[in-house]
PDB file of C-alpha atoms and ligand atoms in Angstrom:
ATOM      1  CA  MET A   1     -24.813  10.794   9.845  1.00 28.00           C
ATOM      2  CA  LEU A   2     -27.679   8.666   8.593  1.00 28.00           C
ATOM      3  CA  LYS A   3     -29.343   6.943  11.473  1.00 29.00           C
ATOM      4  CA  SER A   4     -31.111   4.168   9.668  1.00 30.00           C
ATOM      5  CA  THR A   5     -29.645   0.838  10.519  1.00 27.00           C
ATOM      6  CA  VAL A   6     -29.605  -2.110   8.204  1.00 25.00           C
ATOM      7  CA  ASN A   7     -29.299  -5.633   9.463  1.00 26.00           C
ATOM      8  CA  ILE A   8     -27.911  -8.330   7.279  1.00 24.00           C
ATOM      9  CA  THR A   9     -27.270 -11.929   8.023  1.00 25.00           C
ATOM     10  CA  ARG A  10     -23.722 -13.102   7.709  1.00 24.00           C
ATOM     11  CA  ASN A  11     -24.511 -15.118   4.637  1.00 26.00           C
ATOM     12  CA  LEU A  12     -26.549 -12.523   2.810  1.00 25.00           C
ATOM     13  CA  GLN A  13     -25.628 -13.277  -0.778  1.00 28.00           C
ATOM     14  CA  LEU A  14     -22.103 -12.180  -0.005  1.00 29.00           C
ATOM     15  CA  THR A  15     -20.694 -14.815  -2.201  1.00 31.00           C
ATOM     16  CA  ASN A  16     -17.283 -13.549  -3.157  1.00 34.00           C
ATOM     17  CA  SER A  17     -14.407 -13.618  -0.724  1.00 35.00           C
ATOM     18  CA  ALA A  18     -14.024  -9.849  -0.489  1.00 34.00           C
ATOM     19  CA  ALA A  19     -17.651  -9.516   0.486  1.00 32.00           C
ATOM     20  CA  LYS A  20     -17.387 -12.287   3.050  1.00 30.00           C
ATOM     21  CA  PHE A  21     -14.402 -10.501   4.510  1.00 28.00           C
ATOM     22  CA  VAL A  22     -16.357  -7.280   4.850  1.00 26.00           C
ATOM     23  CA  GLY A  23     -19.169  -9.112   6.554  1.00 27.00           C
ATOM     24  CA  ARG A  24     -17.085 -10.961   9.053  1.00 26.00           C
ATOM     25  CA  VAL A  25     -14.586  -8.574  10.480  1.00 29.00           C
ATOM     26  CA  PRO A  26     -16.619  -5.785  12.091  1.00 29.00           C
ATOM     27  CA  SER A  27     -18.596  -8.246  14.176  1.00 30.00           C
ATOM     28  CA  GLN A  28     -18.156 -11.851  15.126  1.00 29.00           C
ATOM     29  CA  SER A  29     -21.893 -12.284  15.674  1.00 28.00           C
ATOM     30  CA  ARG A  30     -24.030 -14.006  13.082  1.00 25.00           C
ATOM     31  CA  LEU A  31     -26.134 -10.887  12.694  1.00 25.00           C
ATOM     32  CA  ILE A  32     -24.201  -7.882  11.542  1.00 26.00           C
ATOM     33  CA  SER A  33     -25.314  -4.348  12.168  1.00 27.00           C
ATOM     34  CA  TYR A  34     -24.002  -1.365  10.339  1.00 25.00           C
ATOM     35  CA  THR A  35     -25.214   2.109   9.616  1.00 27.00           C
ATOM     36  CA  ARG A  36     -25.857   3.270   6.055  1.00 28.00           C
ATOM     37  CA  ASN A  37     -22.615   5.193   5.768  1.00 34.00           C
ATOM     38  CA  LYS A  38     -20.379   2.732   7.621  1.00 38.00           C
ATOM     39  CA  PRO A  39     -18.320   0.780   6.789  1.00 40.00           C
ATOM     40  CA  SER A  40     -17.830   2.343   3.398  1.00 40.00           C
ATOM     41  CA  SER A  41     -16.689  -0.891   1.774  1.00 42.00           C
ATOM     42  CA  VAL A  42     -20.065  -2.448   2.544  1.00 41.00           C
ATOM     43  CA  MET A  43     -21.782   0.557   1.034  1.00 39.00           C
ATOM     44  CA  ALA A  44     -19.592   0.285  -2.028  1.00 45.00           C
ATOM     45  CA  HIS A  45     -21.042  -3.159  -2.510  1.00 47.00           C
ATOM     46  CA  ARG A  46     -24.597  -2.109  -1.834  1.00 50.00           C
ATOM     47  CA  SER A  47     -25.009   1.059  -3.795  1.00 54.00           C
ATOM     48  CA  PRO A  48     -24.813  -0.329  -7.345  1.00 55.00           C
ATOM     49  CA  THR A  49     -27.334  -3.072  -6.660  1.00 55.00           C
ATOM     50  CA  GLN A  50     -29.559  -1.455  -3.999  1.00 62.00           C
ATOM     51  CA  GLY A  51     -31.296  -4.477  -2.618  1.00 63.00           C
ATOM     52  CA  LYS A  52     -30.833  -6.631  -5.685  1.00 68.00           C
ATOM     53  CA  GLN A  53     -28.731  -9.740  -5.554  1.00 73.00           C
ATOM     54  CA  LEU A  54     -25.028  -9.158  -6.029  1.00 73.00           C
ATOM     55  CA  PRO A  55     -23.538 -10.395  -9.288  1.00 71.00           C
ATOM     56  CA  LYS A  56     -22.280 -13.952  -9.584  1.00 81.00           C
ATOM     57  CA  THR A  57     -19.369 -15.150  -7.540  1.00 90.00           C
ATOM     58  CA  THR A  58     -16.198 -14.047  -9.284  1.00 93.00           C
ATOM     59  CA  ASN A  59     -12.910 -15.831  -9.449  1.00 94.00           C
ATOM     60  CA  ILE A  60      -9.395 -15.340 -10.704  1.00 95.00           C
ATOM     61  CA  GLU A  61     -10.427 -16.101 -14.291  1.00 96.00           C
ATOM     62  CA  ASP A  62     -12.942 -13.243 -14.203  1.00 95.00           C
ATOM     63  CA  TRP A  63     -10.350 -10.931 -12.648  1.00 97.00           C
ATOM     64  CA  ALA A  64      -7.749 -11.915 -15.255  1.00 97.00           C
ATOM     65  CA  ARG A  65     -10.266 -11.350 -18.067  1.00 97.00           C
ATOM     66  CA  SER A  66     -11.067  -7.952 -16.615  1.00 97.00           C
ATOM     67  CA  ASP A  67      -7.364  -7.059 -16.427  1.00 98.00           C
ATOM     68  CA  ILE A  68      -6.869  -8.103 -20.047  1.00 98.00           C
ATOM     69  CA  TYR A  69      -9.907  -6.095 -21.116  1.00 98.00           C
ATOM     70  CA  HIS A  70      -8.840  -2.894 -19.356  1.00 98.00           C
ATOM     71  CA  ASN A  71      -5.199  -3.299 -20.353  1.00 98.00           C
ATOM     72  CA  SER A  72      -6.272  -3.560 -23.988  1.00 98.00           C
ATOM     73  CA  PHE A  73      -7.426   0.073 -23.794  1.00 98.00           C
ATOM     74  CA  LEU A  74      -4.834   1.552 -21.483  1.00 98.00           C
ATOM     75  CA  ILE A  75      -1.559  -0.350 -21.788  1.00 98.00           C
ATOM     76  CA  PRO A  76      -0.184  -1.054 -25.261  1.00 98.00           C
ATOM     77  CA  GLN A  77       1.733  -4.262 -26.002  1.00 96.00           C
ATOM     78  CA  ASP A  78       5.313  -3.703 -24.985  1.00 98.00           C
ATOM     79  CA  PRO A  79       7.989  -5.842 -26.656  1.00 98.00           C
ATOM     80  CA  VAL A  80      10.653  -4.804 -24.125  1.00 98.00           C
ATOM     81  CA  LEU A  81       8.602  -5.788 -21.084  1.00 98.00           C
ATOM     82  CA  ASP A  82       7.415  -8.949 -22.822  1.00 98.00           C
ATOM     83  CA  ALA A  83      11.013  -9.875 -23.618  1.00 98.00           C
ATOM     84  CA  ALA A  84      12.019  -9.297 -19.978  1.00 98.00           C
ATOM     85  CA  LEU A  85       9.321 -11.690 -18.793  1.00 98.00           C
ATOM     86  CA  LYS A  86      10.198 -14.226 -21.483  1.00 98.00           C
ATOM     87  CA  ASN A  87      13.883 -14.096 -20.565  1.00 98.00           C
ATOM     88  CA  SER A  88      13.007 -14.504 -16.865  1.00 98.00           C
ATOM     89  CA  VAL A  89      10.809 -17.540 -17.508  1.00 98.00           C
ATOM     90  CA  ALA A  90      13.343 -19.068 -19.914  1.00 98.00           C
ATOM     91  CA  ASN A  91      15.908 -18.856 -17.126  1.00 98.00           C
ATOM     92  CA  GLY A  92      13.656 -20.536 -14.607  1.00 98.00           C
ATOM     93  CA  LEU A  93      12.700 -17.495 -12.509  1.00 98.00           C
ATOM     94  CA  PRO A  94       9.354 -17.841 -10.727  1.00 98.00           C
ATOM     95  CA  GLU A  95       6.408 -16.018 -12.313  1.00 98.00           C
ATOM     96  CA  ILE A  96       5.777 -13.731  -9.350  1.00 98.00           C
ATOM     97  CA  ALA A  97       6.390 -10.309 -10.838  1.00 98.00           C
ATOM     98  CA  VAL A  98       3.717  -7.651 -10.446  1.00 98.00           C
ATOM     99  CA  SER A  99       0.964  -7.746 -13.056  1.00 98.00           C
ATOM    100  CA  VAL A 100       0.941  -5.498 -16.115  1.00 98.00           C
ATOM    101  CA  ALA A 101      -1.641  -3.184 -14.521  1.00 98.00           C
ATOM    102  CA  GLN A 102       0.264  -3.066 -11.245  1.00 98.00           C
ATOM    103  CA  GLY A 103       3.492  -2.291 -13.095  1.00 98.00           C
ATOM    104  CA  LYS A 104       1.788   0.589 -14.875  1.00 98.00           C
ATOM    105  CA  PHE A 105       0.359   1.783 -11.558  1.00 98.00           C
ATOM    106  CA  LEU A 106       3.847   1.894 -10.020  1.00 98.00           C
ATOM    107  CA  HIS A 107       5.069   3.784 -13.057  1.00 98.00           C
ATOM    108  CA  LEU A 108       2.248   6.326 -12.777  1.00 99.00           C
ATOM    109  CA  GLN A 109       2.855   6.768  -9.058  1.00 98.00           C
ATOM    110  CA  ALA A 110       6.521   7.511  -9.659  1.00 98.00           C
ATOM    111  CA  ARG A 111       5.656  10.003 -12.388  1.00 98.00           C
ATOM    112  CA  SER A 112       2.961  11.663 -10.320  1.00 98.00           C
ATOM    113  CA  ILE A 113       5.539  12.708  -7.734  1.00 98.00           C
ATOM    114  CA  GLN A 114       8.242  13.374 -10.337  1.00 98.00           C
ATOM    115  CA  ALA A 115      10.422  10.803  -8.613  1.00 98.00           C
ATOM    116  CA  LYS A 116      14.128  11.187  -9.287  1.00 98.00           C
ATOM    117  CA  ARG A 117      15.386   8.487  -6.929  1.00 98.00           C
ATOM    118  CA  ILE A 118      13.658   5.148  -6.461  1.00 99.00           C
ATOM    119  CA  LEU A 119      14.578   2.188  -4.280  1.00 99.00           C
ATOM    120  CA  GLU A 120      13.168  -1.297  -4.815  1.00 99.00           C
ATOM    121  CA  VAL A 121      13.578  -4.253  -2.460  1.00 99.00           C
ATOM    122  CA  GLY A 122      13.075  -7.535  -4.365  1.00 98.00           C
ATOM    123  CA  THR A 123      14.125  -7.365  -8.019  1.00 98.00           C
ATOM    124  CA  LEU A 124      13.408 -10.814  -9.474  1.00 98.00           C
ATOM    125  CA  GLY A 125      13.967 -10.342 -13.235  1.00 98.00           C
ATOM    126  CA  GLY A 126      13.513  -6.585 -13.090  1.00 98.00           C
ATOM    127  CA  TYR A 127       9.965  -6.407 -14.467  1.00 98.00           C
ATOM    128  CA  SER A 128       8.686  -3.885 -11.914  1.00 99.00           C
ATOM    129  CA  THR A 129      12.129  -2.255 -12.066  1.00 99.00           C
ATOM    130  CA  ILE A 130      11.630  -1.494 -15.758  1.00 99.00           C
ATOM    131  CA  TRP A 131       8.199   0.032 -15.116  1.00 99.00           C
ATOM    132  CA  LEU A 132       9.618   2.200 -12.341  1.00 99.00           C
ATOM    133  CA  GLY A 133      12.870   3.005 -14.140  1.00 98.00           C
ATOM    134  CA  ARG A 134      10.987   4.310 -17.158  1.00 98.00           C
ATOM    135  CA  ALA A 135       9.292   6.887 -14.952  1.00 98.00           C
ATOM    136  CA  LEU A 136      12.619   8.521 -14.126  1.00 98.00           C
ATOM    137  CA  PRO A 137      13.992  11.643 -15.800  1.00 98.00           C
ATOM    138  CA  GLU A 138      17.343  11.567 -17.647  1.00 97.00           C
ATOM    139  CA  ASP A 139      19.285  12.225 -14.452  1.00 97.00           C
ATOM    140  CA  GLY A 140      17.165   9.906 -12.287  1.00 98.00           C
ATOM    141  CA  GLU A 141      18.423   6.829 -10.464  1.00 98.00           C
ATOM    142  CA  LEU A 142      16.942   3.551  -9.316  1.00 98.00           C
ATOM    143  CA  ILE A 143      18.574   1.062  -6.964  1.00 98.00           C
ATOM    144  CA  THR A 144      17.073  -2.398  -6.707  1.00 99.00           C
ATOM    145  CA  LEU A 145      18.086  -4.981  -4.095  1.00 99.00           C
ATOM    146  CA  GLU A 146      18.125  -8.713  -4.738  1.00 99.00           C
ATOM    147  CA  ILE A 147      19.482 -11.587  -2.663  1.00 98.00           C
ATOM    148  CA  ASN A 148      19.539 -14.185  -5.420  1.00 98.00           C
ATOM    149  CA  SER A 149      22.535 -13.755  -7.737  1.00 98.00           C
ATOM    150  CA  LYS A 150      20.828 -15.555 -10.619  1.00 98.00           C
ATOM    151  CA  HIS A 151      17.798 -13.258 -10.371  1.00 98.00           C
ATOM    152  CA  ALA A 152      20.126 -10.275 -10.195  1.00 98.00           C
ATOM    153  CA  LYS A 153      22.024 -11.377 -13.326  1.00 98.00           C
ATOM    154  CA  ILE A 154      18.816 -11.841 -15.355  1.00 98.00           C
ATOM    155  CA  ALA A 155      17.502  -8.506 -14.085  1.00 98.00           C
ATOM    156  CA  GLU A 156      20.700  -6.805 -15.237  1.00 98.00           C
ATOM    157  CA  GLU A 157      20.295  -8.360 -18.691  1.00 98.00           C
ATOM    158  CA  ASN A 158      16.694  -7.212 -18.851  1.00 98.00           C
ATOM    159  CA  LEU A 159      17.531  -3.709 -17.671  1.00 98.00           C
ATOM    160  CA  TYR A 160      20.327  -3.470 -20.226  1.00 98.00           C
ATOM    161  CA  ASN A 161      17.975  -4.606 -23.019  1.00 98.00           C
ATOM    162  CA  ALA A 162      15.417  -2.055 -21.818  1.00 98.00           C
ATOM    163  CA  GLY A 163      17.999   0.726 -22.149  1.00 98.00           C
ATOM    164  CA  LEU A 164      17.889   1.330 -18.400  1.00 98.00           C
ATOM    165  CA  PHE A 165      21.396   0.314 -17.472  1.00 94.00           C
ATOM    166  CA  PRO A 166      23.213   1.890 -15.611  1.00 95.00           C
ATOM    167  CA  LYS A 167      20.374   4.240 -14.594  1.00 98.00           C
ATOM    168  CA  CYS A 168      18.899   1.254 -12.745  1.00 98.00           C
ATOM    169  CA  LYS A 169      21.450  -0.555 -10.612  1.00 98.00           C
ATOM    170  CA  VAL A 170      21.054  -3.977  -9.023  1.00 98.00           C
ATOM    171  CA  ILE A 171      22.753  -4.540  -5.667  1.00 98.00           C
ATOM    172  CA  THR A 172      23.103  -8.261  -4.946  1.00 98.00           C
ATOM    173  CA  GLY A 173      22.847  -9.335  -1.313  1.00 98.00           C
ATOM    174  CA  PRO A 174      20.385  -9.524   1.575  1.00 98.00           C
ATOM    175  CA  GLY A 175      17.996  -6.616   1.126  1.00 98.00           C
ATOM    176  CA  HIS A 176      18.081  -5.428   4.717  1.00 98.00           C
ATOM    177  CA  GLU A 177      21.871  -5.356   4.874  1.00 98.00           C
ATOM    178  CA  SER A 178      21.990  -3.429   1.610  1.00 98.00           C
ATOM    179  CA  MET A 179      19.448  -0.934   2.916  1.00 98.00           C
ATOM    180  CA  VAL A 180      21.372  -0.390   6.144  1.00 98.00           C
ATOM    181  CA  ASN A 181      24.454   0.410   4.050  1.00 98.00           C
ATOM    182  CA  LEU A 182      22.646   3.111   2.058  1.00 98.00           C
ATOM    183  CA  PRO A 183      23.348   6.613   3.377  1.00 97.00           C
ATOM    184  CA  SER A 184      20.384   8.645   4.636  1.00 94.00           C
ATOM    185  CA  GLU A 185      21.753  11.829   3.062  1.00 95.00           C
ATOM    186  CA  SER A 186      20.509  11.136  -0.478  1.00 93.00           C
ATOM    187  CA  LYS A 187      16.851  10.435   0.087  1.00 98.00           C
ATOM    188  CA  PHE A 188      14.554   8.417  -2.171  1.00 98.00           C
ATOM    189  CA  ASP A 189      11.229   9.693  -3.515  1.00 98.00           C
ATOM    190  CA  LEU A 190       9.616   6.267  -3.751  1.00 99.00           C
ATOM    191  CA  ILE A 191      10.457   2.907  -2.183  1.00 99.00           C
ATOM    192  CA  PHE A 192       8.824  -0.302  -3.384  1.00 99.00           C
ATOM    193  CA  ILE A 193       9.105  -3.250  -0.963  1.00 99.00           C
ATOM    194  CA  ASP A 194       8.499  -6.593  -2.664  1.00 98.00           C
ATOM    195  CA  ALA A 195      10.910  -9.159  -1.210  1.00 98.00           C
ATOM    196  CA  ASP A 196      10.592 -11.763   1.574  1.00 98.00           C
ATOM    197  CA  LYS A 197       7.465 -10.924   3.537  1.00 98.00           C
ATOM    198  CA  PRO A 198       8.715 -11.922   7.034  1.00 98.00           C
ATOM    199  CA  SER A 199      11.185  -9.005   6.802  1.00 98.00           C
ATOM    200  CA  ASN A 200       8.519  -6.428   5.906  1.00 98.00           C
ATOM    201  CA  LEU A 201       8.867  -4.475   9.146  1.00 98.00           C
ATOM    202  CA  LYS A 202      12.664  -4.397   8.955  1.00 98.00           C
ATOM    203  CA  TYR A 203      12.457  -3.102   5.382  1.00 99.00           C
ATOM    204  CA  PHE A 204       9.804  -0.579   6.296  1.00 99.00           C
ATOM    205  CA  THR A 205      11.848   0.750   9.220  1.00 98.00           C
ATOM    206  CA  GLU A 206      14.857   1.303   6.962  1.00 98.00           C
ATOM    207  CA  ALA A 207      12.614   2.718   4.248  1.00 98.00           C
ATOM    208  CA  LYS A 208      11.441   5.399   6.676  1.00 98.00           C
ATOM    209  CA  ARG A 209      15.059   6.411   7.222  1.00 98.00           C
ATOM    210  CA  LEU A 210      15.761   6.557   3.484  1.00 98.00           C
ATOM    211  CA  ILE A 211      12.610   8.198   2.129  1.00 98.00           C
ATOM    212  CA  ARG A 212      12.164  11.945   1.839  1.00 98.00           C
ATOM    213  CA  GLN A 213       9.350  13.727   3.598  1.00 98.00           C
ATOM    214  CA  GLY A 214       6.262  13.335   1.408  1.00 98.00           C
ATOM    215  CA  GLY A 215       7.814  10.336  -0.322  1.00 98.00           C
ATOM    216  CA  ILE A 216       5.875   7.129  -0.959  1.00 98.00           C
ATOM    217  CA  ILE A 217       6.533   3.658   0.464  1.00 99.00           C
ATOM    218  CA  ILE A 218       4.604   0.799  -1.162  1.00 99.00           C
ATOM    219  CA  VAL A 219       4.614  -2.696   0.345  1.00 99.00           C
ATOM    220  CA  ASP A 220       3.278  -5.433  -1.928  1.00 98.00           C
ATOM    221  CA  ASN A 221       1.284  -8.598  -1.181  1.00 98.00           C
ATOM    222  CA  VAL A 222      -0.244  -7.608   2.148  1.00 98.00           C
ATOM    223  CA  VAL A 223      -3.748  -9.049   1.687  1.00 98.00           C
ATOM    224  CA  ARG A 224      -2.851 -12.552   0.518  1.00 98.00           C
ATOM    225  CA  PHE A 225      -6.294 -13.755  -0.520  1.00 98.00           C
ATOM    226  CA  GLY A 226      -7.707 -12.313   2.705  1.00 98.00           C
ATOM    227  CA  ARG A 227      -5.648 -14.678   4.832  1.00 98.00           C
ATOM    228  CA  VAL A 228      -3.880 -11.862   6.687  1.00 98.00           C
ATOM    229  CA  ALA A 229      -7.266 -10.832   8.139  1.00 98.00           C
ATOM    230  CA  ASP A 230      -8.318 -14.383   8.977  1.00 98.00           C
ATOM    231  CA  PRO A 231      -7.379 -15.235  12.589  1.00 98.00           C
ATOM    232  CA  GLU A 232      -7.396 -18.928  11.736  1.00 98.00           C
ATOM    233  CA  GLN A 233      -4.585 -18.510   9.214  1.00 98.00           C
ATOM    234  CA  SER A 234      -0.906 -18.194   9.934  1.00 98.00           C
ATOM    235  CA  ASP A 235       2.409 -18.620   8.178  1.00 98.00           C
ATOM    236  CA  ALA A 236       5.650 -16.680   8.087  1.00 98.00           C
ATOM    237  CA  ASN A 237       4.442 -14.415   5.265  1.00 98.00           C
ATOM    238  CA  ILE A 238       1.118 -13.644   6.947  1.00 98.00           C
ATOM    239  CA  GLU A 239       2.865 -12.952  10.263  1.00 98.00           C
ATOM    240  CA  GLY A 240       5.313 -10.654   8.477  1.00 98.00           C
ATOM    241  CA  VAL A 241       2.425  -8.560   7.218  1.00 98.00           C
ATOM    242  CA  ARG A 242       0.701  -8.564  10.623  1.00 98.00           C
ATOM    243  CA  LEU A 243       3.884  -7.420  12.335  1.00 98.00           C
ATOM    244  CA  LEU A 244       4.077  -4.471   9.957  1.00 98.00           C
ATOM    245  CA  LEU A 245       0.396  -3.604  10.393  1.00 98.00           C
ATOM    246  CA  ASN A 246       0.779  -3.667  14.184  1.00 98.00           C
ATOM    247  CA  ALA A 247       3.736  -1.322  13.994  1.00 98.00           C
ATOM    248  CA  LEU A 248       1.908   1.023  11.616  1.00 98.00           C
ATOM    249  CA  LYS A 249      -1.026   1.314  13.995  1.00 98.00           C
ATOM    250  CA  SER A 250       0.922   3.623  16.288  1.00 98.00           C
ATOM    251  CA  ASP A 251       3.418   4.952  13.770  1.00 98.00           C
ATOM    252  CA  GLN A 252       3.263   8.735  13.621  1.00 98.00           C
ATOM    253  CA  ASP A 253       5.965   8.906  10.941  1.00 98.00           C
ATOM    254  CA  VAL A 254       3.682   7.804   8.109  1.00 98.00           C
ATOM    255  CA  ASP A 255       0.085   7.910   6.949  1.00 98.00           C
ATOM    256  CA  ALA A 256      -0.908   4.646   5.323  1.00 98.00           C
ATOM    257  CA  THR A 257      -3.735   2.660   3.840  1.00 98.00           C
ATOM    258  CA  THR A 258      -4.123  -0.797   2.370  1.00 98.00           C
ATOM    259  CA  MET A 259      -5.519  -1.056  -1.145  1.00 98.00           C
ATOM    260  CA  ALA A 260      -6.909  -4.508  -1.825  1.00 98.00           C
ATOM    261  CA  THR A 261      -6.772  -5.621  -5.437  1.00 98.00           C
ATOM    262  CA  VAL A 262      -8.076  -8.416  -7.610  1.00 97.00           C
ATOM    263  CA  GLY A 263      -6.644  -9.227 -11.010  1.00 97.00           C
ATOM    264  CA  GLU A 264      -4.654 -11.770 -12.952  1.00 96.00           C
ATOM    265  CA  LYS A 265      -2.416 -12.268  -9.894  1.00 96.00           C
ATOM    266  CA  GLY A 266      -5.354 -13.068  -7.623  1.00 97.00           C
ATOM    267  CA  TYR A 267      -6.811 -11.325  -4.570  1.00 98.00           C
ATOM    268  CA  ASP A 268      -4.108  -9.342  -2.820  1.00 98.00           C
ATOM    269  CA  GLY A 269      -3.208  -5.745  -2.095  1.00 98.00           C
ATOM    270  CA  PHE A 270      -0.557  -3.288  -1.109  1.00 98.00           C
ATOM    271  CA  ILE A 271       0.144  -0.852   1.698  1.00 99.00           C
ATOM    272  CA  TYR A 272       0.581   2.688   0.453  1.00 98.00           C
ATOM    273  CA  ALA A 273       2.293   5.017   2.905  1.00 99.00           C
ATOM    274  CA  ILE A 274       3.387   8.629   2.789  1.00 98.00           C
ATOM    275  CA  ARG A 275       6.266   9.817   4.981  1.00 98.00           C
ATOM    276  CA  ASN A 276       5.175  12.659   7.245  1.00 98.00           C
TER     277      ASN A 276
HETATM  278  C1  SAM B 301       8.098 -11.087  -5.620  1.00 90.01           C
HETATM  279  S1  SAM B 301       9.717 -11.147  -6.194  1.00 90.01           S
HETATM  280  C2  SAM B 301       9.980  -9.499  -6.765  1.00 90.01           C
HETATM  281  C3  SAM B 301       9.192  -9.208  -7.985  1.00 90.01           C
HETATM  282  C4  SAM B 301       9.570  -7.909  -8.647  1.00 90.01           C
HETATM  283  N1  SAM B 301       9.460  -6.793  -7.737  1.00 90.01           N
HETATM  284  C5  SAM B 301       8.652  -7.669  -9.817  1.00 90.01           C
HETATM  285  O1  SAM B 301       7.478  -7.349  -9.598  1.00 90.01           O
HETATM  286  O2  SAM B 301       9.096  -7.830 -10.973  1.00 90.01           O
HETATM  287  C6  SAM B 301      10.636 -11.173  -4.725  1.00 90.01           C
HETATM  288  C7  SAM B 301      12.155 -11.156  -4.935  1.00 90.01           C
HETATM  289  O3  SAM B 301      12.732 -10.865  -3.669  1.00 90.01           O
HETATM  290  C8  SAM B 301      13.912 -11.599  -3.567  1.00 90.01           C
HETATM  291  N2  SAM B 301      14.266 -11.742  -2.143  1.00 90.01           N
HETATM  292  C9  SAM B 301      13.831 -12.669  -1.256  1.00 90.01           C
HETATM  293  N3  SAM B 301      14.393 -12.491  -0.069  1.00 90.01           N
HETATM  294  C10 SAM B 301      15.214 -11.422  -0.180  1.00 90.01           C
HETATM  295  C11 SAM B 301      16.080 -10.751   0.695  1.00 90.01           C
HETATM  296  N4  SAM B 301      16.257 -11.148   1.976  1.00 90.01           N
HETATM  297  N5  SAM B 301      16.772  -9.691   0.232  1.00 90.01           N
HETATM  298  C12 SAM B 301      16.620  -9.267  -1.047  1.00 90.01           C
HETATM  299  N6  SAM B 301      15.808  -9.873  -1.933  1.00 90.01           N
HETATM  300  C13 SAM B 301      15.124 -10.936  -1.509  1.00 90.01           C
HETATM  301  C14 SAM B 301      13.602 -12.923  -4.242  1.00 90.01           C
HETATM  302  O4  SAM B 301      14.770 -13.591  -4.612  1.00 90.01           O
HETATM  303  C15 SAM B 301      12.744 -12.469  -5.412  1.00 90.01           C
HETATM  304  O5  SAM B 301      13.533 -12.278  -6.550  1.00 90.01           O
END
């Protein structure tokens, strides 16, 4: 371990919110001490600039531009996904689906474990469902749970138009109830939780029952512009995430980490857990 200690003031050119977050949490004092190799997120900020000023403050427009730039190399235009979004908006569904890059990430995750059975909690218009459903083999299956019958109907239309019906099935009703009714015998390889945030822990508990050993559970929107980590902030969604984090702290059934993200959907992140 490197012994040299670096002191920084709390306001040391840490102008973007992620950097402020890093500076505040390990110590409440105005002067923050940390060793060169700890915490790693601070080092990740330091190493590219090494004593120089950090780049300008970035905001959602920069993150969106960056997403568009990277997507232009890695994710071709997709008329089917575009049509699903268009149909959802035309029918008044809120624009809260995962981003293009996040959708592709979910797809890649599912493929990386050769998922054959996927469960999603929170369908909306089926945008993430299409990304995940396309990762399945011929004989794969995806079940997606949605409380809102209008959302479920639009999702079914979109899944049909994407050629994913009936491989991807929408179950309409309260997500937790639907989960409880799923048998534990046929396990899922991947579960994506993206519904009402206050129920996160309830969904996660059921997900543990339904996922196979080594399977992946992903819980979306757990950073919430850093508000989850800010003790001065509270609302039902934030508390839902905190409840889950508290439970995970002593949970021996899974290994988990939070990946914070910035992009066209803002500053957020997801919990990524593997079932032991
Ligand atoms: C963020 S959206 C899902 C977005 C979708 N996963 C995507 O990326 O395309 C959350 C969805 O969860 C649904 N929802 C909210 N509460 C629910 C509940 N108790 N049970 C099931 N679904 C619920 C909402 O109606 C909404 O359609």
